[in-house]
mmCIF file of C-alpha atoms in Angstrom:
data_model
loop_
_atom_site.group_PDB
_atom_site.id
_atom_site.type_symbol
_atom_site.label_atom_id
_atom_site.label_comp_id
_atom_site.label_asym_id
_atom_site.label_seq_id
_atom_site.Cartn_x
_atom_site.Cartn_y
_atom_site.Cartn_z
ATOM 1 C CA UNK N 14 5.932 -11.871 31.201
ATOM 2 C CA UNK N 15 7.356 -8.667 29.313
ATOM 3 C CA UNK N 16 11.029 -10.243 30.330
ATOM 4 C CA UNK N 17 10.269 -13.698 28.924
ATOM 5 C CA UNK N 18 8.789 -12.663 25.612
ATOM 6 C CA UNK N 19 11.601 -10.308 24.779
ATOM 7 C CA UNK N 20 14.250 -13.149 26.041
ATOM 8 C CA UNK N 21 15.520 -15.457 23.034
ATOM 9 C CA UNK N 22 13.640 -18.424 24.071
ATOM 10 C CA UNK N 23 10.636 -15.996 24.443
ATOM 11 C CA UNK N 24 10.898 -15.008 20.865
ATOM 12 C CA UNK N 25 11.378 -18.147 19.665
ATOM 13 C CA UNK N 26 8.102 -19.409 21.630
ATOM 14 C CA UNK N 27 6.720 -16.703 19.390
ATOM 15 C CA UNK N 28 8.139 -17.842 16.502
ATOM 16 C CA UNK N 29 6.597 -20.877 17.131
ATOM 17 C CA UNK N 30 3.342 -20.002 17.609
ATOM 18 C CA UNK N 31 2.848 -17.371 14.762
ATOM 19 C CA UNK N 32 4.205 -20.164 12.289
ATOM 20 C CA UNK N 33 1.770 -23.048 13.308
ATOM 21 C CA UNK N 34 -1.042 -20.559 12.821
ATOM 22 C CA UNK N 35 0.056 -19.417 9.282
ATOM 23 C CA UNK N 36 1.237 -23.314 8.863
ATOM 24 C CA UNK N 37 -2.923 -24.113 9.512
ATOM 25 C CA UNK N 38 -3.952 -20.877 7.393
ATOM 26 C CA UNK N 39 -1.812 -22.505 4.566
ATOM 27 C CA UNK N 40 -4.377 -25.783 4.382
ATOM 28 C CA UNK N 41 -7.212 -23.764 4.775
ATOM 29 C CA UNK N 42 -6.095 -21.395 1.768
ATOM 30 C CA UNK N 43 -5.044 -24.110 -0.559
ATOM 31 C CA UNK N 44 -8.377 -25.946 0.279
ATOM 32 C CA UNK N 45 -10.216 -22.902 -1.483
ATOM 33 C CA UNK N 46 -7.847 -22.124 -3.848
ATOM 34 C CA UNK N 47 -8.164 -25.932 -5.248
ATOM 35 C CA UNK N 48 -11.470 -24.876 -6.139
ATOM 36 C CA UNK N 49 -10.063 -23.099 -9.321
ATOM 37 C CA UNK N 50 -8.717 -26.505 -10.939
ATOM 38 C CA UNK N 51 -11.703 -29.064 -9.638
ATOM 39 C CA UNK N 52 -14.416 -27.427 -10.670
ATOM 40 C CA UNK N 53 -15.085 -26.985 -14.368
ATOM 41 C CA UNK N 54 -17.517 -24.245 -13.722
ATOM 42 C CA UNK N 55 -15.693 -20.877 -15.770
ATOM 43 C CA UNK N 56 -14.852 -19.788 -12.426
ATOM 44 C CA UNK N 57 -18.043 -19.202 -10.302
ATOM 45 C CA UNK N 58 -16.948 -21.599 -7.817
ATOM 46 C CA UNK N 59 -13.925 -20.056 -6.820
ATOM 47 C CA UNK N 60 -15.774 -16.480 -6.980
ATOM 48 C CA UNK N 61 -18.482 -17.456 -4.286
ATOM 49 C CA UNK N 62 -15.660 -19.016 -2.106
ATOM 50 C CA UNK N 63 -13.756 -15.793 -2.925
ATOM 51 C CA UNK N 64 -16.795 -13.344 -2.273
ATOM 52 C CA UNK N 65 -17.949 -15.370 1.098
ATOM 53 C CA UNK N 66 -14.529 -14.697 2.227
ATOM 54 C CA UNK N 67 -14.058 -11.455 1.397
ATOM 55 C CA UNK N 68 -17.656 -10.511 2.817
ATOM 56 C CA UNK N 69 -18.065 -12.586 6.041
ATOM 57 C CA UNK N 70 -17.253 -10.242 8.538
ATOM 58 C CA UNK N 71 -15.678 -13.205 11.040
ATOM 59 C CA UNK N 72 -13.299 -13.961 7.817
ATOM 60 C CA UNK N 73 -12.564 -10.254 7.504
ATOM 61 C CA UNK N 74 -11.312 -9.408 10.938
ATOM 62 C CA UNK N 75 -9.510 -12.578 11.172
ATOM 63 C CA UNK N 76 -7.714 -11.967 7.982
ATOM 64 C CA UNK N 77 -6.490 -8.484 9.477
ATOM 65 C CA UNK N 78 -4.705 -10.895 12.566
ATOM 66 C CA UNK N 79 -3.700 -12.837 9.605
ATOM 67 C CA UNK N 80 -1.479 -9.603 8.632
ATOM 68 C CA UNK N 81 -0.018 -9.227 11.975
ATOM 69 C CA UNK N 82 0.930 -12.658 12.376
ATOM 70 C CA UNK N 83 2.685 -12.471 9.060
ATOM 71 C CA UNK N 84 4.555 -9.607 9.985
ATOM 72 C CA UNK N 85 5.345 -10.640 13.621
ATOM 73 C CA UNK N 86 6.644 -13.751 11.854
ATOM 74 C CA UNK N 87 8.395 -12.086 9.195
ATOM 75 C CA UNK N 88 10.254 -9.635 11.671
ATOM 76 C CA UNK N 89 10.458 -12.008 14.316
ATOM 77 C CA UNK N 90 12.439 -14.289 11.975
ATOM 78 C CA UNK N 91 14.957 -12.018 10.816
ATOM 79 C CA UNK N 92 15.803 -10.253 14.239
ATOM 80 C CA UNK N 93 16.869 -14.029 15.305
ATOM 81 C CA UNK N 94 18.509 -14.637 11.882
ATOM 82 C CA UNK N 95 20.872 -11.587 12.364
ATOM 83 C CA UNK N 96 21.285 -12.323 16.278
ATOM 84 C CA UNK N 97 22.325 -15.866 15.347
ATOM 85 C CA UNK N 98 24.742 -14.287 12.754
ATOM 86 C CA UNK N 99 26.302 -12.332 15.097
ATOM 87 C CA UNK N 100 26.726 -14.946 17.642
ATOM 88 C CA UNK N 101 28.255 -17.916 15.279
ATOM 89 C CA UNK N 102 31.241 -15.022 14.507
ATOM 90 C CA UNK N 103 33.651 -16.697 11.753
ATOM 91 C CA UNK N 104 31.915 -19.316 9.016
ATOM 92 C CA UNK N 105 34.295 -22.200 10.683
ATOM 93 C CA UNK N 106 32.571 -21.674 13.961
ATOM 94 C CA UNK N 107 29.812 -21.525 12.817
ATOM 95 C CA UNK N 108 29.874 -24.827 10.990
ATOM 96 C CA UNK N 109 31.664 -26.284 14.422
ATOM 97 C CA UNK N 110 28.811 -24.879 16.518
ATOM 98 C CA UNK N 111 25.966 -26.583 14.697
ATOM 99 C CA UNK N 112 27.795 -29.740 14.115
ATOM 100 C CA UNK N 113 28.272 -30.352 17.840
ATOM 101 C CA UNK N 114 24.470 -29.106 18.595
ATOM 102 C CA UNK N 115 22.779 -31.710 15.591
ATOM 103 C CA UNK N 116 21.196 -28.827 14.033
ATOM 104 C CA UNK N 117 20.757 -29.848 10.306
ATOM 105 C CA UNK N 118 21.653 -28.036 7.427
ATOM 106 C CA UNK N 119 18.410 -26.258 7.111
ATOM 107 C CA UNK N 120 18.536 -24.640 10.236
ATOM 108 C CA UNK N 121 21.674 -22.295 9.137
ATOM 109 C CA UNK N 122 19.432 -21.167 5.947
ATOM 110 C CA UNK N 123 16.175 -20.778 7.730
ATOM 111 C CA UNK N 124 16.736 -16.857 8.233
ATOM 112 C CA UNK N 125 17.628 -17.015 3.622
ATOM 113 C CA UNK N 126 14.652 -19.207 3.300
ATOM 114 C CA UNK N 127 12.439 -16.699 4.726
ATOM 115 C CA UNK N 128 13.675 -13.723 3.788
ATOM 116 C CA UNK N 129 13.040 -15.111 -0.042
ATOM 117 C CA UNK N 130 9.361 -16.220 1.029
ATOM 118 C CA UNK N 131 8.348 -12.784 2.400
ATOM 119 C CA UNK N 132 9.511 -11.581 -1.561
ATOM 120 C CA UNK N 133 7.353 -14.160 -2.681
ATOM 121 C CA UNK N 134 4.122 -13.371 -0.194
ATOM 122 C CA UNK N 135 4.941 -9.281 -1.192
ATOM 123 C CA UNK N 136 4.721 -10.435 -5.021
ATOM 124 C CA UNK N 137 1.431 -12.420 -4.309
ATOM 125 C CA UNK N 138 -0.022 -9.796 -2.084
ATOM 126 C CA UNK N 139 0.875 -6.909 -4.888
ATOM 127 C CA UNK N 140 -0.400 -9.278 -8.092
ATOM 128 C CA UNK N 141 -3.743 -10.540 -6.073
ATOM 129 C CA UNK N 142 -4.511 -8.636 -3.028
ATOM 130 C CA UNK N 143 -3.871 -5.122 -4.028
ATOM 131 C CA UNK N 144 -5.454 -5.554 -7.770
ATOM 132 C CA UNK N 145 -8.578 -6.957 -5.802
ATOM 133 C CA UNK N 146 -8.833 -3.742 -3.412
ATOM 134 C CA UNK N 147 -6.742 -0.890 -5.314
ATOM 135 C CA UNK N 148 -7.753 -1.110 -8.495
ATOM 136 C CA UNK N 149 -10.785 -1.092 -11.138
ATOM 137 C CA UNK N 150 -9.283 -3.717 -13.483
ATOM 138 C CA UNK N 151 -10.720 -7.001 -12.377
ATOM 139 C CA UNK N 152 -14.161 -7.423 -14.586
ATOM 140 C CA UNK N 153 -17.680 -7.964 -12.652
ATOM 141 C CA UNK N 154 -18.474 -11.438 -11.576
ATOM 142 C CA UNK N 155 -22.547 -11.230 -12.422
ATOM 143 C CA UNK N 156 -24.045 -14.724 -10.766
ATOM 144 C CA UNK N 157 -27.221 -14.048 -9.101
ATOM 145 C CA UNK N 158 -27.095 -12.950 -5.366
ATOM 146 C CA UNK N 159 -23.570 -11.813 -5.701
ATOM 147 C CA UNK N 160 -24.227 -7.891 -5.859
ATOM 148 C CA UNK N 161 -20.787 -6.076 -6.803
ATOM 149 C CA UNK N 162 -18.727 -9.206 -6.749
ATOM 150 C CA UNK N 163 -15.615 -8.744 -8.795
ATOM 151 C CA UNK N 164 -14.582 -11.638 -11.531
ATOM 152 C CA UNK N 165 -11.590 -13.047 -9.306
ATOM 153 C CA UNK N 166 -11.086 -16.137 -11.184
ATOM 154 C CA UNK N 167 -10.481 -14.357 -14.366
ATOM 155 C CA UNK N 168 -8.003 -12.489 -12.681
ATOM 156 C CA UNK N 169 -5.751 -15.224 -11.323
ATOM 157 C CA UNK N 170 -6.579 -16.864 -14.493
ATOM 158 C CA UNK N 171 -4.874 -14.576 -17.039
ATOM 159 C CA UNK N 172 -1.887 -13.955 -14.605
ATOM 160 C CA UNK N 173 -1.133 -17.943 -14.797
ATOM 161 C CA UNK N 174 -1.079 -17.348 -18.440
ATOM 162 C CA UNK N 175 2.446 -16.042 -18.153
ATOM 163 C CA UNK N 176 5.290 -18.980 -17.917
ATOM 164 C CA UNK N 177 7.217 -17.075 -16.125
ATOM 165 C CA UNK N 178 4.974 -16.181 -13.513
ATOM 166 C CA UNK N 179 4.059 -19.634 -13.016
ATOM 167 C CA UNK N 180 7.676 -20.829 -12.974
ATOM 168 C CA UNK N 181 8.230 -18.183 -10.298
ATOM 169 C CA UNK N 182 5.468 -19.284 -8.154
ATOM 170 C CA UNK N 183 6.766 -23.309 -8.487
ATOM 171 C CA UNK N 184 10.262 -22.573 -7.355
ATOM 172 C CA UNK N 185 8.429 -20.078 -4.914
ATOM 173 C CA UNK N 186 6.597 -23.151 -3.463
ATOM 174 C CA UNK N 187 10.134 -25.154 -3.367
ATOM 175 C CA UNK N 188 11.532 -22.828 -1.210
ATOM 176 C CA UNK N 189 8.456 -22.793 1.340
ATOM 177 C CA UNK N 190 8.258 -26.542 1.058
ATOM 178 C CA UNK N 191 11.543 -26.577 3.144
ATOM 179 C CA UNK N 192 10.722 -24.007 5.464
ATOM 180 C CA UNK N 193 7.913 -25.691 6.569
ATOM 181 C CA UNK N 194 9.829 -28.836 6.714
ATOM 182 C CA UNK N 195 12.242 -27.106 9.523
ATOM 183 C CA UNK N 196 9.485 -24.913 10.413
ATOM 184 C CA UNK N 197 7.549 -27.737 11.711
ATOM 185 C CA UNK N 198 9.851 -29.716 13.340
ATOM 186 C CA UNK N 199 10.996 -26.602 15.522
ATOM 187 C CA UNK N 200 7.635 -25.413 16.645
ATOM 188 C CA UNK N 201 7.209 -28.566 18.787
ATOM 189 C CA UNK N 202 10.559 -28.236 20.008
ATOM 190 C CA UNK N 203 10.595 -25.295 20.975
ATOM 191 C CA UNK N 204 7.193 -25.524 22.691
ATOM 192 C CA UNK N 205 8.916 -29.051 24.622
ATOM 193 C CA UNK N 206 6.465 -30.931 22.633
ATOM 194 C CA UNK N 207 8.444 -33.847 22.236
ATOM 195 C CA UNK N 208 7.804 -37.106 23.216
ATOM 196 C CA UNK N 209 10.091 -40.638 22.001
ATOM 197 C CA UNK N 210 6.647 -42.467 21.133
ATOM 198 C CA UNK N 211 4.988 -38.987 19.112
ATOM 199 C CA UNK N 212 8.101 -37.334 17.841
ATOM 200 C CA UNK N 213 8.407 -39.833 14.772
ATOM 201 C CA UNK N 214 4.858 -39.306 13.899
ATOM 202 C CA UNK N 215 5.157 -35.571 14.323
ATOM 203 C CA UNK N 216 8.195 -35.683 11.709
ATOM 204 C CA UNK N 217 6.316 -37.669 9.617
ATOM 205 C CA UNK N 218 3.204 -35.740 9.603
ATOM 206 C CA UNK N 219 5.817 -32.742 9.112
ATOM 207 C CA UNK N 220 7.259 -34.170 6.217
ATOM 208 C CA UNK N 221 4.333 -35.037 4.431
ATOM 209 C CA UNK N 222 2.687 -31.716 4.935
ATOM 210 C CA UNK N 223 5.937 -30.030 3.982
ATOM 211 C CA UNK N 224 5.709 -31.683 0.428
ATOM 212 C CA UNK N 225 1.814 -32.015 -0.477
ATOM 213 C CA UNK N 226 0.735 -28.152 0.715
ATOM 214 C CA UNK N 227 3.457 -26.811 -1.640
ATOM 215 C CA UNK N 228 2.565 -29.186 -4.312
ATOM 216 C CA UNK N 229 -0.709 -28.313 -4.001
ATOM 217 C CA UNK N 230 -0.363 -24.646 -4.530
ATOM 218 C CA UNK N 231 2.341 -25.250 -7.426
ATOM 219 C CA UNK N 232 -0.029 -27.514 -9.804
ATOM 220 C CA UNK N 233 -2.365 -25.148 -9.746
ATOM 221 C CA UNK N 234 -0.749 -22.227 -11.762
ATOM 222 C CA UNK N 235 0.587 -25.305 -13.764
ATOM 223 C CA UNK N 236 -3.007 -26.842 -14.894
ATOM 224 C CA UNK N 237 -4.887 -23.453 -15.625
ATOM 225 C CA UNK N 238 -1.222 -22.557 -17.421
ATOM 226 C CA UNK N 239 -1.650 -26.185 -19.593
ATOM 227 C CA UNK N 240 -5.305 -25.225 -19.989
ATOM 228 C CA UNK N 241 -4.761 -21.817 -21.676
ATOM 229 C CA UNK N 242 -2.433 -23.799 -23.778
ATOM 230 C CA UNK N 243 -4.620 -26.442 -24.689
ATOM 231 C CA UNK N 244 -2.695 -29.438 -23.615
ATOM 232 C CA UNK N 245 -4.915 -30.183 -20.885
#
């Protein structure tokens, strides 16, 4: 078992794995985090979703294998990314190589691609996580039954008050839009999930998750940024 999982199939089984899981962590986050656009509340939606999962102890240790998966994926990704740099050798082999084995274009970036998305998730982590748990900045959120509850939404909404934060988190969300896209398609490969009458669907469903998820998470700091301004 030790053999297989350190083999390169073994780590890309891995691979596989960790990224569905994050891929299904993804909905579930943007499903809460929609909460801070939909409801025209002054935030107290988002801060009970926010406080439930911060609180619920179930939430709380799964968010710690959260981390790991994250990392595993993150390290994981970049071991193969150099070993697959060392074994194309010259840039025209390398081109030659993944001609003749179909891979598309995306596939020779994936190793960039991530690299530039674990920036982005050590921005987000630093602007959101560690203010919530490091610091004494974020105001009191003061709803009834929510004992030492911090104000959350006011947080994320005066960082989406600066353009430039919100332009970094839309090109942020271009960039993960096409890792998914490969991402996707390569888990069920490499797990031999693949199948002439599902395959097409599975693309499709790949596809389509690979463009609304990102969307998703980019309008958001885009309406609360239009809101502040007054144009929405």
């Amino acid at each position: 078992m030790g053999r297989f999982l350190s083999s390169s199939i073994g780590q890309k089984v891995i691979m596989s794995l960790t990224g569905l899981f994050l891929i299904t962590f993804l909905l579930v986050h943007l499903i809460g985090n929609l909460q801070l656009i939909m409801a025209n509340d002054e935030g107290y939606s988002f801060n009970t979703y926010a406080y439930f999962m911060t609180n619920n102890p179930v939430i709380k240790l799964t968010s710690y294998g959260l981390y790991a998966f994250i990392l595993l994926h993150a390290i994981q990704g970049t071991y193969l990314w150099i070993q697959n740099k060392k074994a194309r050798g010259t840039v025209d082999y390398a081109v030659k190589r993944y001609r003749t084995a179909g891979e598309s274009k995306n596939s020779i970036y994936m190793g960039s691609l991530g690299l530039v998305i674990l920036a982005f998730i050590i921005v987000h982590m630093v602007q959101f996580w560690a203010q919530m748990h490091f610091t004494d900045s974020i105001g009191a959120f003061t709803a009834e039954g929510y004992a030492d509850a911090k104000d959350l939404y006011a947080l994320v909404s005066q960082t989406y008050e600066n353009p430039w934060i919100v332009l970094f988190y839309v090109v942020s969300m271009v960039f993960i839009a096409f890792h998914l896209w490969h991402g996707f398609r390569s888990a069920f490969q490499t797990l031999g999930l693949n199948h002439k009458k599902y395959t097409p669907f599975i693309k499709a469903l790949g596809w389509t998750y690979a463009v609304l998820v990102p969307f998703g998470f980019a309008v958001i700091p885009v309406i609360m940024y239009l809101r502040h301004e007054g144009v929405l």
